[in-house]
mmCIF file of C-alpha atoms in Angstrom:
data_model
loop_
_atom_site.group_PDB
_atom_site.id
_atom_site.type_symbol
_atom_site.label_atom_id
_atom_site.label_comp_id
_atom_site.label_asym_id
_atom_site.label_seq_id
_atom_site.Cartn_x
_atom_site.Cartn_y
_atom_site.Cartn_z
ATOM 1 C CA MET A 51 -87.650 34.556 26.063
ATOM 2 C CA VAL A 52 -84.975 32.565 27.916
ATOM 3 C CA ASN A 53 -83.848 29.413 26.096
ATOM 4 C CA GLU A 54 -86.232 29.901 23.173
ATOM 5 C CA THR A 55 -83.312 29.703 20.736
ATOM 6 C CA PRO A 56 -82.925 26.105 19.450
ATOM 7 C CA GLN A 57 -79.948 24.486 21.174
ATOM 8 C CA VAL A 58 -78.095 21.235 20.540
ATOM 9 C CA MET A 59 -74.895 19.753 21.914
ATOM 10 C CA THR A 60 -71.854 17.724 20.898
ATOM 11 C CA ILE A 61 -69.827 15.461 23.187
ATOM 12 C CA ALA A 62 -66.517 14.882 21.448
ATOM 13 C CA GLY A 63 -62.819 15.635 21.130
ATOM 14 C CA THR A 64 -61.011 18.580 19.592
ATOM 15 C CA ASP A 65 -59.163 18.629 16.273
ATOM 16 C CA SER A 66 -56.216 21.023 16.267
ATOM 17 C CA SER A 67 -56.423 21.347 12.472
ATOM 18 C CA GLY A 68 -60.076 22.382 12.675
ATOM 19 C CA GLY A 69 -61.552 19.889 10.223
ATOM 20 C CA ALA A 70 -63.173 17.225 12.383
ATOM 21 C CA GLY A 71 -64.350 16.592 15.933
ATOM 22 C CA MET A 72 -66.260 19.269 17.745
ATOM 23 C CA THR A 73 -65.025 21.964 15.363
ATOM 24 C CA ALA A 74 -66.859 20.225 12.525
ATOM 25 C CA ASP A 75 -69.875 19.746 14.782
ATOM 26 C CA LEU A 76 -70.081 23.391 15.843
ATOM 27 C CA ASN A 77 -69.580 24.625 12.279
ATOM 28 C CA THR A 78 -72.365 22.310 11.156
ATOM 29 C CA PHE A 79 -74.682 23.561 13.886
ATOM 30 C CA ALA A 80 -73.929 27.163 12.884
ATOM 31 C CA ALA A 81 -74.560 26.395 9.221
ATOM 32 C CA HIS A 82 -78.029 25.182 10.199
ATOM 33 C CA GLY A 83 -78.737 28.328 12.191
ATOM 34 C CA ILE A 84 -78.778 26.557 15.537
ATOM 35 C CA TYR A 85 -76.865 27.193 18.767
ATOM 36 C CA GLY A 86 -74.308 24.553 19.748
ATOM 37 C CA ALA A 87 -72.897 23.645 23.148
ATOM 38 C CA ASN A 88 -69.832 21.414 23.427
ATOM 39 C CA ILE A 89 -68.589 18.928 25.999
ATOM 40 C CA VAL A 90 -64.840 18.322 25.576
ATOM 41 C CA VAL A 91 -63.756 14.761 26.393
ATOM 42 C CA SER A 92 -60.332 14.793 24.725
ATOM 43 C CA VAL A 93 -57.756 17.047 23.107
ATOM 44 C CA THR A 94 -55.960 15.776 20.019
ATOM 45 C CA ALA A 95 -52.810 16.835 18.204
ATOM 46 C CA GLN A 96 -54.171 16.265 14.719
ATOM 47 C CA ASN A 97 -53.909 17.491 11.148
ATOM 48 C CA THR A 98 -55.014 16.401 7.685
ATOM 49 C CA LEU A 99 -52.318 13.703 7.694
ATOM 50 C CA GLY A 100 -53.503 11.953 10.851
ATOM 51 C CA VAL A 101 -53.695 11.977 14.640
ATOM 52 C CA GLN A 102 -50.357 12.391 16.386
ATOM 53 C CA HIS A 103 -51.433 12.462 20.050
ATOM 54 C CA VAL A 104 -54.582 12.154 22.166
ATOM 55 C CA HIS A 105 -55.048 13.452 25.705
ATOM 56 C CA MET A 106 -58.186 12.312 27.519
ATOM 57 C CA LEU A 107 -59.820 14.583 30.084
ATOM 58 C CA PRO A 108 -60.655 13.089 33.501
ATOM 59 C CA PRO A 109 -64.196 11.654 33.750
ATOM 60 C CA ASP A 110 -65.083 14.033 36.589
ATOM 61 C CA MET A 111 -64.348 16.999 34.326
ATOM 62 C CA VAL A 112 -66.567 15.503 31.617
ATOM 63 C CA MET A 113 -69.389 15.074 34.116
ATOM 64 C CA ALA A 114 -68.883 18.608 35.434
ATOM 65 C CA GLN A 115 -69.363 19.979 31.917
ATOM 66 C CA LEU A 116 -72.532 17.935 31.446
ATOM 67 C CA GLN A 117 -73.863 19.238 34.768
ATOM 68 C CA SER A 118 -73.081 22.847 33.832
ATOM 69 C CA VAL A 119 -74.926 22.646 30.530
ATOM 70 C CA ALA A 120 -77.884 20.836 32.104
ATOM 71 C CA ASP A 121 -78.168 23.512 34.788
ATOM 72 C CA ASP A 122 -78.503 26.368 32.336
ATOM 73 C CA LEU A 123 -79.298 25.438 28.733
ATOM 74 C CA ALA A 124 -82.274 23.727 27.092
ATOM 75 C CA ILE A 125 -80.645 21.167 24.817
ATOM 76 C CA ARG A 126 -83.037 19.662 22.250
ATOM 77 C CA ALA A 127 -80.712 16.991 20.787
ATOM 78 C CA VAL A 128 -77.203 15.695 21.451
ATOM 79 C CA LYS A 129 -74.559 13.785 19.530
ATOM 80 C CA THR A 130 -71.454 11.944 20.598
ATOM 81 C CA GLY A 131 -68.237 11.778 18.613
ATOM 82 C CA MET A 132 -64.833 10.480 19.642
ATOM 83 C CA LEU A 133 -65.079 9.215 23.249
ATOM 84 C CA GLY A 134 -61.725 7.444 23.438
ATOM 85 C CA ASP A 135 -61.887 5.085 26.393
ATOM 86 C CA ALA A 136 -64.294 3.025 28.463
ATOM 87 C CA ALA A 137 -64.250 5.361 31.457
ATOM 88 C CA THR A 138 -65.375 8.266 29.289
ATOM 89 C CA VAL A 139 -68.071 6.189 27.604
ATOM 90 C CA LYS A 140 -69.434 5.163 31.013
ATOM 91 C CA THR A 141 -69.378 8.760 32.248
ATOM 92 C CA VAL A 142 -71.191 10.049 29.163
ATOM 93 C CA ALA A 143 -73.801 7.298 29.452
ATOM 94 C CA GLN A 144 -74.335 8.192 33.102
ATOM 95 C CA GLY A 145 -74.755 11.871 32.238
ATOM 96 C CA LEU A 146 -77.190 11.137 29.422
ATOM 97 C CA GLN A 147 -79.313 9.079 31.797
ATOM 98 C CA GLN A 148 -79.147 11.725 34.521
ATOM 99 C CA PHE A 149 -79.934 14.757 32.343
ATOM 100 C CA ASN A 150 -82.522 15.225 29.606
ATOM 101 C CA PHE A 151 -80.691 16.379 26.483
ATOM 102 C CA GLY A 152 -83.244 15.040 23.998
ATOM 103 C CA PRO A 153 -82.570 12.468 21.259
ATOM 104 C CA LEU A 154 -79.068 10.980 21.142
ATOM 105 C CA ILE A 155 -77.224 10.610 17.820
ATOM 106 C CA LEU A 156 -74.398 8.137 18.409
ATOM 107 C CA ASP A 157 -71.477 8.456 16.004
ATOM 108 C CA PRO A 158 -69.202 5.561 17.058
ATOM 109 C CA VAL A 159 -65.894 7.179 16.052
ATOM 110 C CA MET A 160 -63.273 4.413 16.102
ATOM 111 C CA VAL A 161 -60.578 5.058 13.507
ATOM 112 C CA ALA A 162 -59.295 8.341 12.041
ATOM 113 C CA LYS A 163 -58.870 8.849 8.285
ATOM 114 C CA GLY A 164 -55.108 8.461 8.767
ATOM 115 C CA GLY A 165 -55.555 5.084 10.485
ATOM 116 C CA ALA A 166 -55.151 6.014 14.164
ATOM 117 C CA GLN A 167 -57.395 4.050 16.557
ATOM 118 C CA LEU A 168 -59.633 6.482 18.421
ATOM 119 C CA LEU A 169 -61.663 4.037 20.537
ATOM 120 C CA SER A 170 -60.101 1.312 22.674
ATOM 121 C CA ASP A 171 -61.304 -2.298 22.469
ATOM 122 C CA GLU A 172 -62.738 -2.068 25.987
ATOM 123 C CA ALA A 173 -64.543 1.124 25.038
ATOM 124 C CA VAL A 174 -66.151 -0.574 22.015
ATOM 125 C CA ALA A 175 -67.705 -3.161 24.302
ATOM 126 C CA THR A 176 -68.853 -0.415 26.662
ATOM 127 C CA VAL A 177 -70.488 1.474 23.776
ATOM 128 C CA ARG A 178 -72.503 -1.650 22.963
ATOM 129 C CA THR A 179 -73.770 -2.130 26.510
ATOM 130 C CA THR A 180 -74.190 1.429 27.811
ATOM 131 C CA LEU A 181 -74.628 3.885 24.934
ATOM 132 C CA MET A 182 -76.325 1.968 22.148
ATOM 133 C CA PRO A 183 -79.458 1.278 24.220
ATOM 134 C CA LEU A 184 -79.737 5.041 24.848
ATOM 135 C CA ALA A 185 -79.305 6.092 21.219
ATOM 136 C CA THR A 186 -82.107 7.326 19.014
ATOM 137 C CA LEU A 187 -79.849 6.793 15.986
ATOM 138 C CA ILE A 188 -76.437 5.218 15.442
ATOM 139 C CA THR A 189 -74.366 6.289 12.411
ATOM 140 C CA PRO A 190 -71.466 3.862 11.852
ATOM 141 C CA ASN A 191 -69.546 3.579 8.613
ATOM 142 C CA ILE A 192 -68.974 0.063 7.297
ATOM 143 C CA PRO A 193 -65.658 -0.561 9.160
ATOM 144 C CA GLU A 194 -67.276 0.641 12.398
ATOM 145 C CA ALA A 195 -70.341 -1.529 11.817
ATOM 146 C CA GLU A 196 -68.012 -4.514 11.319
ATOM 147 C CA VAL A 197 -66.299 -3.834 14.658
ATOM 148 C CA LEU A 198 -69.574 -3.338 16.524
ATOM 149 C CA THR A 199 -71.222 -6.453 15.082
ATOM 150 C CA GLY A 200 -68.173 -8.705 14.736
ATOM 151 C CA ARG A 201 -69.198 -9.478 11.155
ATOM 152 C CA THR A 202 -67.566 -8.882 7.771
ATOM 153 C CA ILE A 203 -69.587 -6.641 5.471
ATOM 154 C CA GLN A 204 -69.113 -7.133 1.732
ATOM 155 C CA SER A 205 -72.585 -6.918 0.202
ATOM 156 C CA PRO A 206 -75.958 -5.193 0.599
ATOM 157 C CA SER A 207 -77.313 -8.282 2.364
ATOM 158 C CA ASP A 208 -74.377 -8.090 4.802
ATOM 159 C CA ILE A 209 -75.253 -4.462 5.521
ATOM 160 C CA MET A 210 -78.866 -5.378 6.248
ATOM 161 C CA ALA A 211 -77.755 -8.223 8.521
ATOM 162 C CA ALA A 212 -75.443 -5.814 10.342
ATOM 163 C CA ALA A 213 -78.372 -3.449 10.870
ATOM 164 C CA ASP A 214 -80.338 -6.314 12.397
ATOM 165 C CA ARG A 215 -77.435 -7.028 14.734
ATOM 166 C CA LEU A 216 -77.070 -3.371 15.729
ATOM 167 C CA HIS A 217 -80.800 -3.206 16.414
ATOM 168 C CA SER A 218 -80.450 -6.202 18.749
ATOM 169 C CA PHE A 219 -78.116 -4.123 20.933
ATOM 170 C CA GLY A 220 -80.996 -1.745 21.649
ATOM 171 C CA THR A 221 -80.521 1.081 19.155
ATOM 172 C CA LYS A 222 -83.855 2.166 17.695
ATOM 173 C CA ASN A 223 -82.708 3.577 14.337
ATOM 174 C CA ILE A 224 -79.640 2.856 12.226
ATOM 175 C CA LEU A 225 -77.752 4.635 9.443
ATOM 176 C CA ILE A 226 -74.871 2.605 7.988
ATOM 177 C CA LYS A 227 -72.709 4.902 5.862
ATOM 178 C CA GLY A 228 -71.149 3.614 2.661
ATOM 179 C CA GLY A 229 -68.534 6.292 2.060
ATOM 180 C CA HIS A 230 -65.592 3.901 2.536
ATOM 181 C CA GLY A 231 -66.399 1.967 -0.641
ATOM 182 C CA ASN A 232 -64.802 2.464 -4.037
ATOM 183 C CA ALA A 233 -67.925 2.454 -6.196
ATOM 184 C CA HIS A 234 -68.979 5.412 -8.329
ATOM 185 C CA MET A 235 -71.950 5.932 -6.022
ATOM 186 C CA VAL A 236 -71.993 6.395 -2.242
ATOM 187 C CA THR A 237 -74.713 4.146 -0.839
ATOM 188 C CA ASP A 238 -76.043 4.419 2.724
ATOM 189 C CA TYR A 239 -78.576 2.152 4.403
ATOM 190 C CA VAL A 240 -81.276 3.403 6.783
ATOM 191 C CA ARG A 241 -83.336 1.224 9.135
ATOM 192 C CA LEU A 242 -86.003 3.022 11.167
ATOM 193 C CA GLU A 243 -87.801 2.007 14.342
ATOM 194 C CA ASN A 244 -91.162 1.850 12.546
ATOM 195 C CA GLY A 245 -89.857 -0.909 10.252
ATOM 196 C CA GLU A 246 -89.211 1.339 7.271
ATOM 197 C CA HIS A 247 -85.871 0.819 5.558
ATOM 198 C CA PHE A 248 -84.299 2.231 2.409
ATOM 199 C CA TRP A 249 -81.051 3.020 0.602
ATOM 200 C CA LEU A 250 -79.706 6.507 -0.130
ATOM 201 C CA GLN A 251 -77.350 7.123 -3.052
ATOM 202 C CA THR A 252 -75.294 10.120 -4.110
ATOM 203 C CA THR A 253 -72.517 10.449 -6.687
ATOM 204 C CA ARG A 254 -69.026 10.039 -5.244
ATOM 205 C CA PHE A 255 -66.757 13.082 -5.659
ATOM 206 C CA ASP A 256 -63.147 12.402 -6.640
ATOM 207 C CA THR A 257 -61.578 14.497 -3.900
ATOM 208 C CA PRO A 258 -59.203 14.094 -0.923
ATOM 209 C CA ARG A 259 -61.215 16.682 1.034
ATOM 210 C CA THR A 260 -63.290 14.326 3.163
ATOM 211 C CA HIS A 261 -61.899 14.959 6.658
ATOM 212 C CA GLY A 262 -64.744 15.057 9.175
ATOM 213 C CA THR A 263 -67.550 13.607 7.037
ATOM 214 C CA GLY A 264 -68.774 11.263 9.785
ATOM 215 C CA ASP A 265 -68.794 14.032 12.373
ATOM 216 C CA THR A 266 -70.578 16.327 9.954
ATOM 217 C CA ILE A 267 -73.459 14.077 8.947
ATOM 218 C CA SER A 268 -74.219 13.132 12.561
ATOM 219 C CA ALA A 269 -74.037 16.801 13.567
ATOM 220 C CA ALA A 270 -76.336 17.775 10.702
ATOM 221 C CA ILE A 271 -78.901 15.194 11.816
ATOM 222 C CA THR A 272 -78.627 16.518 15.381
ATOM 223 C CA ALA A 273 -79.139 20.087 14.181
ATOM 224 C CA GLN A 274 -82.187 19.112 12.156
ATOM 225 C CA LEU A 275 -83.725 17.329 15.144
ATOM 226 C CA GLY A 276 -83.059 20.436 17.205
ATOM 227 C CA LEU A 277 -85.049 22.389 14.646
ATOM 228 C CA GLY A 278 -87.976 20.020 15.145
ATOM 229 C CA VAL A 279 -88.114 17.884 11.994
ATOM 230 C CA THR A 280 -88.698 14.128 11.918
ATOM 231 C CA LEU A 281 -85.769 11.737 12.003
ATOM 232 C CA LYS A 282 -86.291 10.606 8.409
ATOM 233 C CA THR A 283 -86.387 14.204 7.200
ATOM 234 C CA ALA A 284 -83.303 14.999 9.284
ATOM 235 C CA ILE A 285 -81.370 12.145 7.662
ATOM 236 C CA MET A 286 -82.408 13.220 4.160
ATOM 237 C CA HIS A 287 -81.437 16.847 4.748
ATOM 238 C CA ALA A 288 -78.156 15.831 6.387
ATOM 239 C CA LYS A 289 -77.209 13.578 3.481
ATOM 240 C CA ALA A 290 -77.758 16.413 0.976
ATOM 241 C CA TYR A 291 -75.857 18.857 3.186
ATOM 242 C CA VAL A 292 -72.814 16.592 3.549
ATOM 243 C CA ASP A 293 -72.783 15.939 -0.180
ATOM 244 C CA ALA A 294 -72.497 19.688 -0.718
ATOM 245 C CA THR A 295 -69.776 20.105 1.927
ATOM 246 C CA ILE A 296 -67.661 17.499 0.139
ATOM 247 C CA ARG A 297 -68.298 19.049 -3.277
ATOM 248 C CA ASP A 298 -67.119 22.424 -1.950
ATOM 249 C CA GLY A 299 -64.238 21.036 0.163
ATOM 250 C CA ILE A 300 -61.475 23.395 1.275
ATOM 251 C CA ALA A 301 -57.887 23.176 -0.039
ATOM 252 C CA VAL A 302 -56.060 23.038 3.285
ATOM 253 C CA GLY A 303 -53.239 20.707 4.363
ATOM 254 C CA HIS A 304 -51.396 17.891 2.606
ATOM 255 C CA GLY A 305 -53.665 14.936 3.416
ATOM 256 C CA HIS A 306 -57.407 14.476 3.805
ATOM 257 C CA GLY A 307 -58.539 18.087 3.608
ATOM 258 C CA PRO A 308 -61.559 19.543 5.428
ATOM 259 C CA LEU A 309 -65.102 20.008 4.213
ATOM 260 C CA ASN A 310 -66.726 23.363 3.566
ATOM 261 C CA HIS A 311 -69.363 23.534 6.284
ATOM 262 C CA PHE A 312 -71.085 26.522 4.697
ATOM 263 C CA PRO A 313 -71.915 25.221 1.209
ATOM 264 C CA LYS A 314 -74.808 25.972 -1.093
ATOM 265 C CA VAL A 315 -77.047 22.903 -1.083
ATOM 266 C CA THR A 316 -78.733 22.415 -4.467
ATOM 267 C CA ALA A 317 -81.091 19.912 -6.056
ATOM 268 C CA GLU A 318 -78.034 18.045 -7.374
ATOM 269 C CA ASN A 319 -77.065 17.163 -3.790
ATOM 270 C CA GLN A 320 -80.381 15.465 -2.954
ATOM 271 C CA PRO A 321 -79.930 11.687 -2.540
ATOM 272 C CA GLU A 322 -81.778 9.133 -4.606
ATOM 273 C CA VAL A 323 -83.956 6.825 -2.483
ATOM 274 C CA TYR A 324 -84.299 3.093 -3.253
ATOM 275 C CA ASP A 325 -86.240 0.357 -1.532
ATOM 276 C CA GLU A 326 -83.574 -2.151 -2.591
ATOM 277 C CA ILE A 327 -80.307 -2.222 -4.531
#
């Protein structure tokens, strides 16, 4: 009976306002009926208006947490969120190579909604060389994909070229999120290891309650993998789930408010799938 309960893990920072970071991850895990462990790499002073201060934990404390979880739990999938600096990225990569935590969902958190930089330039380079080759899936938004690839993205063909570039860094599967656009539809691009690729579209909600969307979709994919579904199915379910969390967003704070991580997902939230756009 020990460790039969599905278990997943997040490696990320805290959010004192409760909308993003590991709070969003753990709420997402709970919403999917799965147990979540958490490795704290940083503590932030943060609210819906932005990030006011970041305190990084020492790398040896990060590694100690990874060791503790590995010694006792049976993690089926893991995601990373805000990692902050190169030393932390290297430590996390070392831990992921040392311990078997299952598939890695890499959410390359770089900039907060309020504009604060959450990943140093040195850390970006370290993500490319140490974490991306370990990742089962990477989930950048368009600004993050531009930083990782060094290329401007303005069109669907640019997105596909960026996916090619990300694949060249060693990541097997890629989800480039289109939520930062201004179009009526939110369009994401998926490139899978087997060569399959497609576009996902949902209607954009006119709402300021979008704090933690990147954390939430990567956590939802992680939860789905922990429940044993395929990666493609996990992405589809996660997209519908996040759409519902935005639709039912919570009226908290004076800036980018939080999502509702316990929404009712309906047929209206299911994304449309296109081979090309």
